Amino acid sequence: MLLFTPGPTPVPQNVRNAMSDETMHHRTPEFEAIFEKTRKYLFELFKSDEVIMLSSSGTGAMEAAVVNLCHKTLLNVNSGKFGERFGKIAEAHGLGNIEIKNEWDTPVSVEAVVEAIKNNPEIDALAVQISESAGGLRHPVEAIAKAVKEINPNIMIIADGITAVGVEKIDITNIDCLIAGSQKALMLPPGLAILGLSSAAIEKIGKGKGYYFNLATEIKSQRKNTTAWTAATTLTIGLLEILETIEKNGGLEKLYEETKSRADAVKASLEAIGLHIYPKTPALSMTTIDDENASQIRKMLKNDFGVNVAGGQDHLEGKIFRINQMGLIPPYEIAWVVNSIELSLAKLGRRAYNGEANRVFNEKYFRVGV
Ligand SMILES: *Cc1c(COP(=O)(O)O)cnc(C)c1O
């Protein structure tokens, strides 16, 4: 079965092998050496002033960011389940909360954010997804961050990059906290989250807030290549292995280029067979199709063609399907995915099969050179 869900993504064989070694104690020079090397790679990936690894799924890092960087009122952008989550975190911690809500196919506008900031001077942090995975949407985060900082540079910008870090180059000039999670573009099992922090963020964190997710405690430890609590040793070893693998494969720039050409080629190929892209501003992390036969197509892909893609949640259940584009994906796998979708449409009697999806995919993807 080909796993093509936008998280979890498949874990490469060499990474699984690296993680299968005997358990290592976390308070040892051996593990500290691995931690140090991993941190160096993470600085290249995030380009931030500090990086922190947490043993938790991505939501833990979202909570850590909100608790430590928002002391009064959080403005969150809700164009889907993950954006909504930031508001729920603020509420759970008794923080003020203002939300800008849109349909799941609609990105937030810079103007709407600027207006909210101007009308609510108590806002001290903004939280937004770079890629909102609920509908495969790209928010204009860089432009929003710039506009917000022009109004008030003290407002902390928290960018959830869980389906963006490792997908595309992100301009962090105006971003104070960039979040990544292990099971998406980093091709690892779930359980590790990473935060990239600006020096302004570190200043605001001060002594930190909370206990397990107190970022001041972690910053102090991780600068010494150790963690406050027991490190996710196995996942850290896996993270180092995947970051080395990316480097061996031509580095981050090549990964970004390949991801973009693959996402563009899949989009063009599915449009060529009459399918519709759901989000108005598609992210590169996944291709989201809205279709009246979405559930049937998903079932056929799984049962007849060995391809597992994700569906939709809440009001989009049965209405969309999402195809992963994150990570190191062999072209023959994604070529089979688009072909399987065309075969499914033929089985549904929607169009006669003529290989058009693969023709367009190949033409677009391989035109850039092999
Ligand atoms: C997957 C994901 C998360 C985190 O979810 P966890 O299940 O806690 O790992 C957060 N934001 C986005 C955009 C995601 O795709």
mmCIF file of C-alpha atoms and ligand atoms in Angstrom:
data_model
loop_
_atom_site.group_PDB
_atom_site.id
_atom_site.type_symbol
_atom_site.label_atom_id
_atom_site.label_comp_id
_atom_site.label_asym_id
_atom_site.label_seq_id
_atom_site.Cartn_x
_atom_site.Cartn_y
_atom_site.Cartn_z
ATOM 1 C CA MET A 1 0.000 0.000 0.000
ATOM 2 C CA LEU A 2 1.361 3.434 -0.935
ATOM 3 C CA LEU A 3 0.865 5.869 1.954
ATOM 4 C CA PHE A 4 -0.077 9.208 0.384
ATOM 5 C CA THR A 5 -1.751 10.952 3.323
ATOM 6 C CA PRO A 6 -0.451 14.436 4.188
ATOM 7 C CA GLY A 7 0.774 13.139 7.517
ATOM 8 C CA PRO A 8 1.787 10.680 8.591
ATOM 9 C CA THR A 9 4.114 10.250 5.629
ATOM 10 C CA PRO A 10 6.201 7.131 4.903
ATOM 11 C CA VAL A 11 9.423 6.669 6.872
ATOM 12 C CA PRO A 12 12.351 5.755 4.556
ATOM 13 C CA GLN A 13 13.956 2.352 5.121
ATOM 14 C CA ASN A 14 17.349 3.752 6.178
ATOM 15 C CA VAL A 15 15.644 5.938 8.803
ATOM 16 C CA ARG A 16 13.746 2.936 10.183
ATOM 17 C CA ASN A 17 17.008 1.033 10.331
ATOM 18 C CA ALA A 18 18.774 3.864 12.154
ATOM 19 C CA MET A 19 16.000 3.886 14.766
ATOM 20 C CA SER A 20 16.108 0.129 15.313
ATOM 21 C CA ASP A 21 19.390 0.162 17.217
ATOM 22 C CA GLU A 22 19.418 -0.564 20.953
ATOM 23 C CA THR A 23 18.053 2.119 23.281
ATOM 24 C CA MET A 24 20.543 4.806 24.178
ATOM 25 C CA HIS A 25 20.588 6.643 27.508
ATOM 26 C CA HIS A 26 19.830 10.324 27.001
ATOM 27 C CA ARG A 27 22.325 11.676 29.580
ATOM 28 C CA THR A 28 25.431 10.423 27.810
ATOM 29 C CA PRO A 29 28.139 12.015 25.657
ATOM 30 C CA GLU A 30 27.062 9.650 22.834
ATOM 31 C CA PHE A 31 23.532 11.016 22.729
ATOM 32 C CA GLU A 32 24.689 14.588 23.280
ATOM 33 C CA ALA A 33 26.871 14.273 20.174
ATOM 34 C CA ILE A 34 23.835 13.154 18.151
ATOM 35 C CA PHE A 35 21.776 15.981 19.630
ATOM 36 C CA GLU A 36 24.433 18.554 18.734
ATOM 37 C CA LYS A 37 24.681 17.360 15.111
ATOM 38 C CA THR A 38 20.890 17.346 14.794
ATOM 39 C CA ARG A 39 20.679 20.883 16.150
ATOM 40 C CA LYS A 40 23.204 22.067 13.522
ATOM 41 C CA TYR A 41 21.030 20.660 10.742
ATOM 42 C CA LEU A 42 17.924 22.189 12.294
ATOM 43 C CA PHE A 43 19.516 25.647 12.281
ATOM 44 C CA GLU A 44 20.030 25.227 8.520
ATOM 45 C CA LEU A 45 16.442 24.127 8.063
ATOM 46 C CA PHE A 46 14.793 26.797 10.218
ATOM 47 C CA LYS A 47 17.314 29.657 9.740
ATOM 48 C CA SER A 48 16.143 30.927 13.147
ATOM 49 C CA ASP A 49 18.103 32.273 16.122
ATOM 50 C CA GLU A 50 17.275 29.240 18.268
ATOM 51 C CA VAL A 51 15.765 25.765 17.755
ATOM 52 C CA ILE A 52 14.076 23.605 20.363
ATOM 53 C CA MET A 53 13.015 19.964 20.072
ATOM 54 C CA LEU A 54 10.074 18.749 22.160
ATOM 55 C CA SER A 55 8.876 15.208 22.815
ATOM 56 C CA SER A 56 5.288 15.687 21.733
ATOM 57 C CA SER A 57 3.134 15.714 18.656
ATOM 58 C CA GLY A 58 2.808 19.002 16.789
ATOM 59 C CA THR A 59 -0.022 20.241 18.989
ATOM 60 C CA GLY A 60 2.348 20.270 21.977
ATOM 61 C CA ALA A 61 4.577 22.758 20.173
ATOM 62 C CA MET A 62 1.514 24.855 19.275
ATOM 63 C CA GLU A 63 0.576 24.930 22.962
ATOM 64 C CA ALA A 64 4.161 25.697 24.040
ATOM 65 C CA ALA A 65 4.283 28.603 21.574
ATOM 66 C CA VAL A 66 0.983 30.106 22.667
ATOM 67 C CA VAL A 67 1.633 29.746 26.391
ATOM 68 C CA ASN A 68 5.146 31.183 26.257
ATOM 69 C CA LEU A 69 4.640 33.893 23.631
ATOM 70 C CA CYS A 70 1.129 35.157 24.289
ATOM 71 C CA HIS A 71 0.540 36.811 27.648
ATOM 72 C CA LYS A 72 -2.666 38.718 26.906
ATOM 73 C CA THR A 73 -4.721 38.091 23.785
ATOM 74 C CA LEU A 74 -4.120 35.761 20.878
ATOM 75 C CA LEU A 75 -5.338 36.554 17.392
ATOM 76 C CA ASN A 76 -5.766 33.285 15.511
ATOM 77 C CA VAL A 77 -6.647 32.569 11.916
ATOM 78 C CA ASN A 78 -9.224 29.832 11.466
ATOM 79 C CA SER A 79 -9.526 28.501 7.914
ATOM 80 C CA GLY A 80 -9.613 24.924 9.121
ATOM 81 C CA LYS A 81 -9.178 22.531 12.019
ATOM 82 C CA PHE A 82 -5.568 23.421 12.806
ATOM 83 C CA GLY A 83 -6.182 27.157 12.848
ATOM 84 C CA GLU A 84 -9.185 26.592 15.081
ATOM 85 C CA ARG A 85 -6.918 24.646 17.467
ATOM 86 C CA PHE A 86 -4.836 27.750 18.268
ATOM 87 C CA GLY A 87 -7.997 29.501 19.519
ATOM 88 C CA LYS A 88 -8.906 26.498 21.655
ATOM 89 C CA ILE A 89 -5.414 26.479 23.198
ATOM 90 C CA ALA A 90 -5.705 30.190 24.077
ATOM 91 C CA GLU A 91 -9.099 29.562 25.638
ATOM 92 C CA ALA A 92 -7.856 26.538 27.616
ATOM 93 C CA HIS A 93 -5.183 28.748 29.190
ATOM 94 C CA GLY A 94 -7.536 31.618 30.008
ATOM 95 C CA LEU A 95 -5.962 33.960 27.461
ATOM 96 C CA GLY A 96 -7.964 36.475 25.501
ATOM 97 C CA ASN A 97 -8.821 35.305 22.012
ATOM 98 C CA ILE A 98 -9.881 36.926 18.787
ATOM 99 C CA GLU A 99 -10.421 34.763 15.752
ATOM 100 C CA ILE A 100 -10.677 35.493 12.038
ATOM 101 C CA LYS A 101 -12.762 32.721 10.536
ATOM 102 C CA ASN A 102 -13.091 31.805 6.886
ATOM 103 C CA GLU A 103 -14.303 28.821 4.857
ATOM 104 C CA TRP A 104 -11.643 26.107 4.593
ATOM 105 C CA ASP A 105 -10.804 26.976 0.975
ATOM 106 C CA THR A 106 -10.205 30.655 1.736
ATOM 107 C CA PRO A 107 -6.920 32.194 2.909
ATOM 108 C CA VAL A 108 -6.988 35.024 5.412
ATOM 109 C CA SER A 109 -6.338 38.446 3.895
ATOM 110 C CA VAL A 110 -3.611 40.804 5.091
ATOM 111 C CA GLU A 111 -6.282 43.509 5.426
ATOM 112 C CA ALA A 112 -8.428 41.427 7.793
ATOM 113 C CA VAL A 113 -5.441 40.806 10.057
ATOM 114 C CA VAL A 114 -4.396 44.469 10.000
ATOM 115 C CA GLU A 115 -7.935 45.528 10.884
ATOM 116 C CA ALA A 116 -8.123 43.081 13.808
ATOM 117 C CA ILE A 117 -4.760 44.290 15.126
ATOM 118 C CA LYS A 118 -5.769 47.948 14.865
ATOM 119 C CA ASN A 119 -9.131 47.373 16.557
ATOM 120 C CA ASN A 120 -7.742 45.275 19.407
ATOM 121 C CA PRO A 121 -4.618 46.800 20.979
ATOM 122 C CA GLU A 122 -4.542 44.016 23.625
ATOM 123 C CA ILE A 123 -3.463 41.470 20.995
ATOM 124 C CA ASP A 124 0.142 40.486 21.752
ATOM 125 C CA ALA A 125 0.495 37.416 19.528
ATOM 126 C CA LEU A 126 -0.794 36.156 16.195
ATOM 127 C CA ALA A 127 -1.014 32.471 15.352
ATOM 128 C CA VAL A 128 -1.509 31.232 11.820
ATOM 129 C CA GLN A 129 -0.796 28.130 9.750
ATOM 130 C CA ILE A 130 1.549 28.505 6.795
ATOM 131 C CA SER A 131 -0.134 25.525 5.191
ATOM 132 C CA GLU A 132 -3.560 24.758 6.730
ATOM 133 C CA SER A 133 -3.768 21.002 6.295
ATOM 134 C CA ALA A 134 -7.550 20.762 6.727
ATOM 135 C CA GLY A 135 -8.111 21.971 3.163
ATOM 136 C CA GLY A 136 -4.550 22.139 1.786
ATOM 137 C CA LEU A 137 -4.514 25.917 1.877
ATOM 138 C CA ARG A 138 -1.551 28.341 1.843
ATOM 139 C CA HIS A 139 -1.980 31.484 3.944
ATOM 140 C CA PRO A 140 0.038 34.604 2.956
ATOM 141 C CA VAL A 141 1.966 34.387 6.244
ATOM 142 C CA GLU A 142 5.058 36.338 5.208
ATOM 143 C CA ALA A 143 2.987 39.336 4.040
ATOM 144 C CA ILE A 144 0.809 39.165 7.162
ATOM 145 C CA ALA A 145 3.835 39.016 9.454
ATOM 146 C CA LYS A 146 5.403 42.019 7.721
ATOM 147 C CA ALA A 147 2.203 44.077 7.970
ATOM 148 C CA VAL A 148 1.718 43.227 11.647
ATOM 149 C CA LYS A 149 5.301 44.093 12.564
ATOM 150 C CA GLU A 150 4.941 47.451 10.796
ATOM 151 C CA ILE A 151 2.032 48.267 13.117
ATOM 152 C CA ASN A 152 3.513 46.814 16.301
ATOM 153 C CA PRO A 153 6.849 44.970 16.318
ATOM 154 C CA ASN A 154 6.125 43.597 19.801
ATOM 155 C CA ILE A 155 3.346 41.348 18.541
ATOM 156 C CA MET A 156 4.731 37.819 18.396
ATOM 157 C CA ILE A 157 4.158 35.972 15.128
ATOM 158 C CA ILE A 158 3.618 32.245 15.631
ATOM 159 C CA ALA A 159 3.648 30.353 12.328
ATOM 160 C CA ASP A 160 2.557 26.723 12.318
ATOM 161 C CA GLY A 161 4.801 25.269 9.627
ATOM 162 C CA ILE A 162 4.030 21.637 10.389
ATOM 163 C CA THR A 163 3.139 21.057 6.733
ATOM 164 C CA ALA A 164 5.475 23.775 5.415
ATOM 165 C CA VAL A 165 8.914 23.307 6.994
ATOM 166 C CA GLY A 166 10.768 20.938 4.662
ATOM 167 C CA VAL A 167 8.273 21.684 1.868
ATOM 168 C CA GLU A 168 9.308 25.148 0.773
ATOM 169 C CA LYS A 169 11.747 27.876 1.756
ATOM 170 C CA ILE A 170 10.067 30.093 4.320
ATOM 171 C CA ASP A 171 11.072 33.723 4.787
ATOM 172 C CA ILE A 172 11.290 34.045 8.566
ATOM 173 C CA THR A 173 12.299 37.722 8.633
ATOM 174 C CA ASN A 174 9.143 38.638 10.549
ATOM 175 C CA ILE A 175 8.332 35.285 12.130
ATOM 176 C CA ASP A 176 9.123 34.792 15.826
ATOM 177 C CA CYS A 177 8.202 31.155 16.166
ATOM 178 C CA LEU A 178 8.127 28.569 13.407
ATOM 179 C CA ILE A 179 6.765 25.127 14.259
ATOM 180 C CA ALA A 180 7.460 21.743 12.643
ATOM 181 C CA GLY A 181 6.342 18.211 13.457
ATOM 182 C CA SER A 182 8.082 14.901 12.825
ATOM 183 C CA GLN A 183 5.365 12.981 10.969
ATOM 184 C CA LYS A 184 4.799 15.382 8.059
ATOM 185 C CA ALA A 185 7.541 16.725 5.765
ATOM 186 C CA LEU A 186 10.263 15.284 7.998
ATOM 187 C CA MET A 187 9.198 11.711 7.149
ATOM 188 C CA LEU A 188 9.445 10.378 10.711
ATOM 189 C CA PRO A 189 7.006 8.617 13.017
ATOM 190 C CA PRO A 190 4.884 10.995 15.151
ATOM 191 C CA GLY A 191 6.129 12.212 18.543
ATOM 192 C CA LEU A 192 8.697 14.944 17.976
ATOM 193 C CA ALA A 193 7.983 18.649 17.493
ATOM 194 C CA ILE A 194 10.434 21.443 16.754
ATOM 195 C CA LEU A 195 10.272 25.192 17.280
ATOM 196 C CA GLY A 196 12.456 27.801 15.597
ATOM 197 C CA LEU A 197 12.606 30.985 17.680
ATOM 198 C CA SER A 198 13.687 34.577 17.015
ATOM 199 C CA SER A 199 15.776 36.457 19.570
ATOM 200 C CA ALA A 200 12.745 38.684 20.217
ATOM 201 C CA ALA A 201 10.788 35.554 21.075
ATOM 202 C CA ILE A 202 13.520 34.393 23.450
ATOM 203 C CA GLU A 203 13.400 37.771 25.142
ATOM 204 C CA LYS A 204 9.637 37.597 25.563
ATOM 205 C CA ILE A 205 9.824 34.027 26.872
ATOM 206 C CA GLY A 206 11.991 35.305 29.724
ATOM 207 C CA LYS A 207 11.619 32.819 32.556
ATOM 208 C CA GLY A 208 9.032 30.924 30.540
ATOM 209 C CA LYS A 209 5.511 29.745 31.337
ATOM 210 C CA GLY A 210 4.051 26.347 32.154
ATOM 211 C CA TYR A 211 6.024 23.336 33.302
ATOM 212 C CA TYR A 212 6.589 20.578 30.737
ATOM 213 C CA PHE A 213 6.367 23.092 27.909
ATOM 214 C CA ASN A 214 8.329 25.861 29.632
ATOM 215 C CA LEU A 215 10.504 27.019 26.754
ATOM 216 C CA ALA A 216 13.018 28.853 28.979
ATOM 217 C CA THR A 217 13.873 25.548 30.674
ATOM 218 C CA GLU A 218 14.328 23.867 27.296
ATOM 219 C CA ILE A 219 16.399 26.678 25.781
ATOM 220 C CA LYS A 220 18.795 26.494 28.736
ATOM 221 C CA SER A 221 19.194 22.712 28.437
ATOM 222 C CA GLN A 222 19.249 22.426 24.662
ATOM 223 C CA ARG A 223 21.992 25.014 24.302
ATOM 224 C CA LYS A 224 24.036 22.455 26.237
ATOM 225 C CA ASN A 225 22.909 19.676 23.862
ATOM 226 C CA THR A 226 20.616 18.049 26.337
ATOM 227 C CA THR A 227 16.896 18.272 27.165
ATOM 228 C CA ALA A 228 15.033 19.269 30.314
ATOM 229 C CA TRP A 229 13.081 15.987 30.407
ATOM 230 C CA THR A 230 13.846 12.606 28.856
ATOM 231 C CA ALA A 231 14.607 13.241 25.185
ATOM 232 C CA ALA A 232 12.790 11.359 22.431
ATOM 233 C CA THR A 233 16.111 9.615 21.739
ATOM 234 C CA THR A 234 14.903 7.247 19.008
ATOM 235 C CA LEU A 235 13.149 10.007 17.086
ATOM 236 C CA THR A 236 16.147 12.319 17.437
ATOM 237 C CA ILE A 237 18.350 9.595 15.933
ATOM 238 C CA GLY A 238 15.790 9.265 13.128
ATOM 239 C CA LEU A 239 15.731 13.035 12.638
ATOM 240 C CA LEU A 240 19.508 13.175 12.238
ATOM 241 C CA GLU A 241 19.342 10.309 9.727
ATOM 242 C CA ILE A 242 16.627 11.966 7.604
ATOM 243 C CA LEU A 243 18.411 15.330 7.646
ATOM 244 C CA GLU A 244 21.593 13.598 6.492
ATOM 245 C CA THR A 245 19.586 11.766 3.827
ATOM 246 C CA ILE A 246 18.154 15.044 2.531
ATOM 247 C CA GLU A 247 21.686 16.441 2.355
ATOM 248 C CA LYS A 248 22.946 13.371 0.454
ATOM 249 C CA ASN A 249 20.042 13.764 -1.965
ATOM 250 C CA GLY A 250 21.200 17.217 -2.992
ATOM 251 C CA GLY A 251 20.154 19.308 -0.003
ATOM 252 C CA LEU A 252 17.190 21.418 0.995
ATOM 253 C CA GLU A 253 17.073 23.496 -2.198
ATOM 254 C CA LYS A 254 16.705 20.335 -4.278
ATOM 255 C CA LEU A 255 14.029 18.988 -1.929
ATOM 256 C CA TYR A 256 12.051 22.242 -2.266
ATOM 257 C CA GLU A 257 12.444 22.218 -6.061
ATOM 258 C CA GLU A 258 11.308 18.612 -6.391
ATOM 259 C CA THR A 259 8.352 19.156 -4.099
ATOM 260 C CA LYS A 260 7.248 22.156 -6.130
ATOM 261 C CA SER A 261 7.575 20.475 -9.513
ATOM 262 C CA ARG A 262 5.735 17.402 -8.236
ATOM 263 C CA ALA A 263 2.894 19.439 -6.682
ATOM 264 C CA ASP A 264 2.568 21.580 -9.832
ATOM 265 C CA ALA A 265 2.592 18.531 -12.128
ATOM 266 C CA VAL A 266 -0.018 16.668 -10.058
ATOM 267 C CA LYS A 267 -2.267 19.732 -9.997
ATOM 268 C CA ALA A 268 -2.040 20.133 -13.776
ATOM 269 C CA SER A 269 -2.607 16.421 -14.417
ATOM 270 C CA LEU A 270 -5.708 16.203 -12.228
ATOM 271 C CA GLU A 271 -7.158 19.386 -13.709
ATOM 272 C CA ALA A 272 -6.544 17.884 -17.158
ATOM 273 C CA ILE A 273 -8.886 14.989 -16.315
ATOM 274 C CA GLY A 274 -11.605 17.347 -15.132
ATOM 275 C CA LEU A 275 -10.970 17.470 -11.387
ATOM 276 C CA HIS A 276 -11.156 20.614 -9.301
ATOM 277 C CA ILE A 277 -8.578 21.910 -6.826
ATOM 278 C CA TYR A 278 -10.360 22.816 -3.564
ATOM 279 C CA PRO A 279 -8.345 25.661 -2.005
ATOM 280 C CA LYS A 280 -8.196 29.074 -3.654
ATOM 281 C CA THR A 281 -4.486 29.282 -2.810
ATOM 282 C CA PRO A 282 -3.135 25.702 -2.788
ATOM 283 C CA ALA A 283 -0.218 24.828 -0.540
ATOM 284 C CA LEU A 284 2.620 22.748 -1.975
ATOM 285 C CA SER A 285 2.352 20.219 0.872
ATOM 286 C CA MET A 286 -0.676 18.450 -0.554
ATOM 287 C CA THR A 287 -3.090 18.413 -3.468
ATOM 288 C CA THR A 288 -6.704 18.736 -2.346
ATOM 289 C CA ILE A 289 -9.547 17.823 -4.683
ATOM 290 C CA ASP A 290 -13.204 18.524 -3.945
ATOM 291 C CA ASP A 291 -15.504 16.137 -5.736
ATOM 292 C CA GLU A 292 -18.988 14.673 -5.356
ATOM 293 C CA ASN A 293 -17.470 11.191 -5.679
ATOM 294 C CA ALA A 294 -14.618 11.889 -3.241
ATOM 295 C CA SER A 295 -15.408 8.942 -0.912
ATOM 296 C CA GLN A 296 -15.832 6.476 -3.782
ATOM 297 C CA ILE A 297 -12.585 7.612 -5.384
ATOM 298 C CA ARG A 298 -10.766 7.222 -2.060
ATOM 299 C CA LYS A 299 -12.173 3.712 -1.576
ATOM 300 C CA MET A 300 -11.228 2.649 -5.121
ATOM 301 C CA LEU A 301 -7.725 4.058 -4.705
ATOM 302 C CA LYS A 302 -7.280 1.992 -1.567
ATOM 303 C CA ASN A 303 -9.024 -1.246 -2.539
ATOM 304 C CA ASP A 304 -8.298 -1.473 -6.260
ATOM 305 C CA PHE A 305 -5.020 0.397 -6.687
ATOM 306 C CA GLY A 306 -3.175 0.185 -3.362
ATOM 307 C CA VAL A 307 -3.056 3.937 -2.724
ATOM 308 C CA ASN A 308 -3.999 5.493 0.609
ATOM 309 C CA VAL A 309 -4.965 9.189 0.410
ATOM 310 C CA ALA A 310 -6.667 11.255 3.134
ATOM 311 C CA GLY A 311 -10.276 12.403 3.152
ATOM 312 C CA GLY A 312 -11.781 15.495 4.750
ATOM 313 C CA GLN A 313 -12.873 16.193 8.308
ATOM 314 C CA ASP A 314 -16.003 17.773 9.806
ATOM 315 C CA HIS A 315 -18.181 19.388 7.114
ATOM 316 C CA LEU A 316 -15.727 18.306 4.399
ATOM 317 C CA GLU A 317 -16.031 14.597 5.245
ATOM 318 C CA GLY A 318 -16.758 12.717 2.036
ATOM 319 C CA LYS A 319 -16.340 15.933 0.019
ATOM 320 C CA ILE A 320 -12.593 16.169 -0.534
ATOM 321 C CA PHE A 321 -9.513 13.984 -0.793
ATOM 322 C CA ARG A 322 -5.943 15.063 -0.049
ATOM 323 C CA ILE A 323 -2.805 13.678 -1.694
ATOM 324 C CA ASN A 324 0.504 14.118 0.094
ATOM 325 C CA GLN A 325 3.356 15.976 -1.631
ATOM 326 C CA MET A 326 5.726 16.185 1.357
ATOM 327 C CA GLY A 327 9.055 14.444 1.639
ATOM 328 C CA LEU A 328 11.321 12.469 -0.660
ATOM 329 C CA ILE A 329 8.809 10.833 -3.009
ATOM 330 C CA PRO A 330 9.933 8.600 -5.885
ATOM 331 C CA PRO A 331 8.413 9.902 -9.173
ATOM 332 C CA TYR A 332 7.158 6.401 -10.081
ATOM 333 C CA GLU A 333 4.985 6.381 -6.963
ATOM 334 C CA ILE A 334 3.266 9.715 -7.596
ATOM 335 C CA ALA A 335 2.902 8.816 -11.298
ATOM 336 C CA TRP A 336 0.999 5.699 -10.211
ATOM 337 C CA VAL A 337 -1.199 7.810 -7.890
ATOM 338 C CA VAL A 338 -2.390 10.148 -10.670
ATOM 339 C CA ASN A 339 -2.904 7.176 -12.999
ATOM 340 C CA SER A 340 -4.984 5.417 -10.322
ATOM 341 C CA ILE A 341 -7.159 8.500 -9.969
ATOM 342 C CA GLU A 342 -7.792 8.516 -13.712
ATOM 343 C CA LEU A 343 -8.615 4.791 -13.598
ATOM 344 C CA SER A 344 -11.070 5.462 -10.749
ATOM 345 C CA LEU A 345 -12.859 8.110 -12.816
ATOM 346 C CA ALA A 346 -13.141 5.571 -15.650
ATOM 347 C CA LYS A 347 -14.599 2.981 -13.250
ATOM 348 C CA LEU A 348 -17.139 5.555 -12.115
ATOM 349 C CA GLY A 349 -18.097 6.089 -15.776
ATOM 350 C CA ARG A 350 -17.042 9.723 -15.613
ATOM 351 C CA ARG A 351 -14.561 9.621 -18.508
ATOM 352 C CA ALA A 352 -13.007 7.074 -20.854
ATOM 353 C CA TYR A 353 -9.467 6.180 -19.784
ATOM 354 C CA ASN A 354 -6.774 7.466 -22.147
ATOM 355 C CA GLY A 355 -3.752 7.976 -19.911
ATOM 356 C CA GLU A 356 -4.145 11.757 -19.977
ATOM 357 C CA ALA A 357 -3.276 12.217 -16.275
ATOM 358 C CA ASN A 358 0.068 10.479 -16.671
ATOM 359 C CA ARG A 359 0.754 12.190 -19.991
ATOM 360 C CA VAL A 360 0.332 15.645 -18.435
ATOM 361 C CA PHE A 361 2.168 14.659 -15.251
ATOM 362 C CA ASN A 362 5.154 13.297 -17.203
ATOM 363 C CA GLU A 363 5.282 16.214 -19.583
ATOM 364 C CA LYS A 364 5.278 18.757 -16.730
ATOM 365 C CA TYR A 365 7.406 16.904 -14.230
ATOM 366 C CA PHE A 366 10.144 15.670 -16.528
ATOM 367 C CA ARG A 367 10.330 18.788 -18.679
ATOM 368 C CA VAL A 368 12.526 20.350 -15.995
ATOM 369 C CA GLY A 369 15.155 17.739 -16.814
ATOM 370 C CA VAL A 370 15.977 14.300 -15.516
HETATM 371 C C1 LIG B 1 -0.564 17.675 11.668
HETATM 372 C C2 LIG B 1 -0.675 19.111 11.944
HETATM 373 C C3 LIG B 1 -0.586 19.624 13.247
HETATM 374 C C4 LIG B 1 -0.287 18.842 14.479
HETATM 375 O O1 LIG B 1 -1.007 17.776 14.747
HETATM 376 P P1 LIG B 1 -0.510 16.638 15.743
HETATM 377 O O2 LIG B 1 -1.518 15.591 15.491
HETATM 378 O O3 LIG B 1 -0.553 17.171 17.107
HETATM 379 O O4 LIG B 1 0.882 16.256 15.329
HETATM 380 C C5 LIG B 1 -0.670 20.996 13.413
HETATM 381 N N1 LIG B 1 -0.806 21.825 12.378
HETATM 382 C C6 LIG B 1 -0.857 21.370 11.108
HETATM 383 C C7 LIG B 1 -0.977 22.363 10.000
HETATM 384 C C8 LIG B 1 -0.811 20.006 10.850
HETATM 385 O O5 LIG B 1 -0.849 19.572 9.582
#
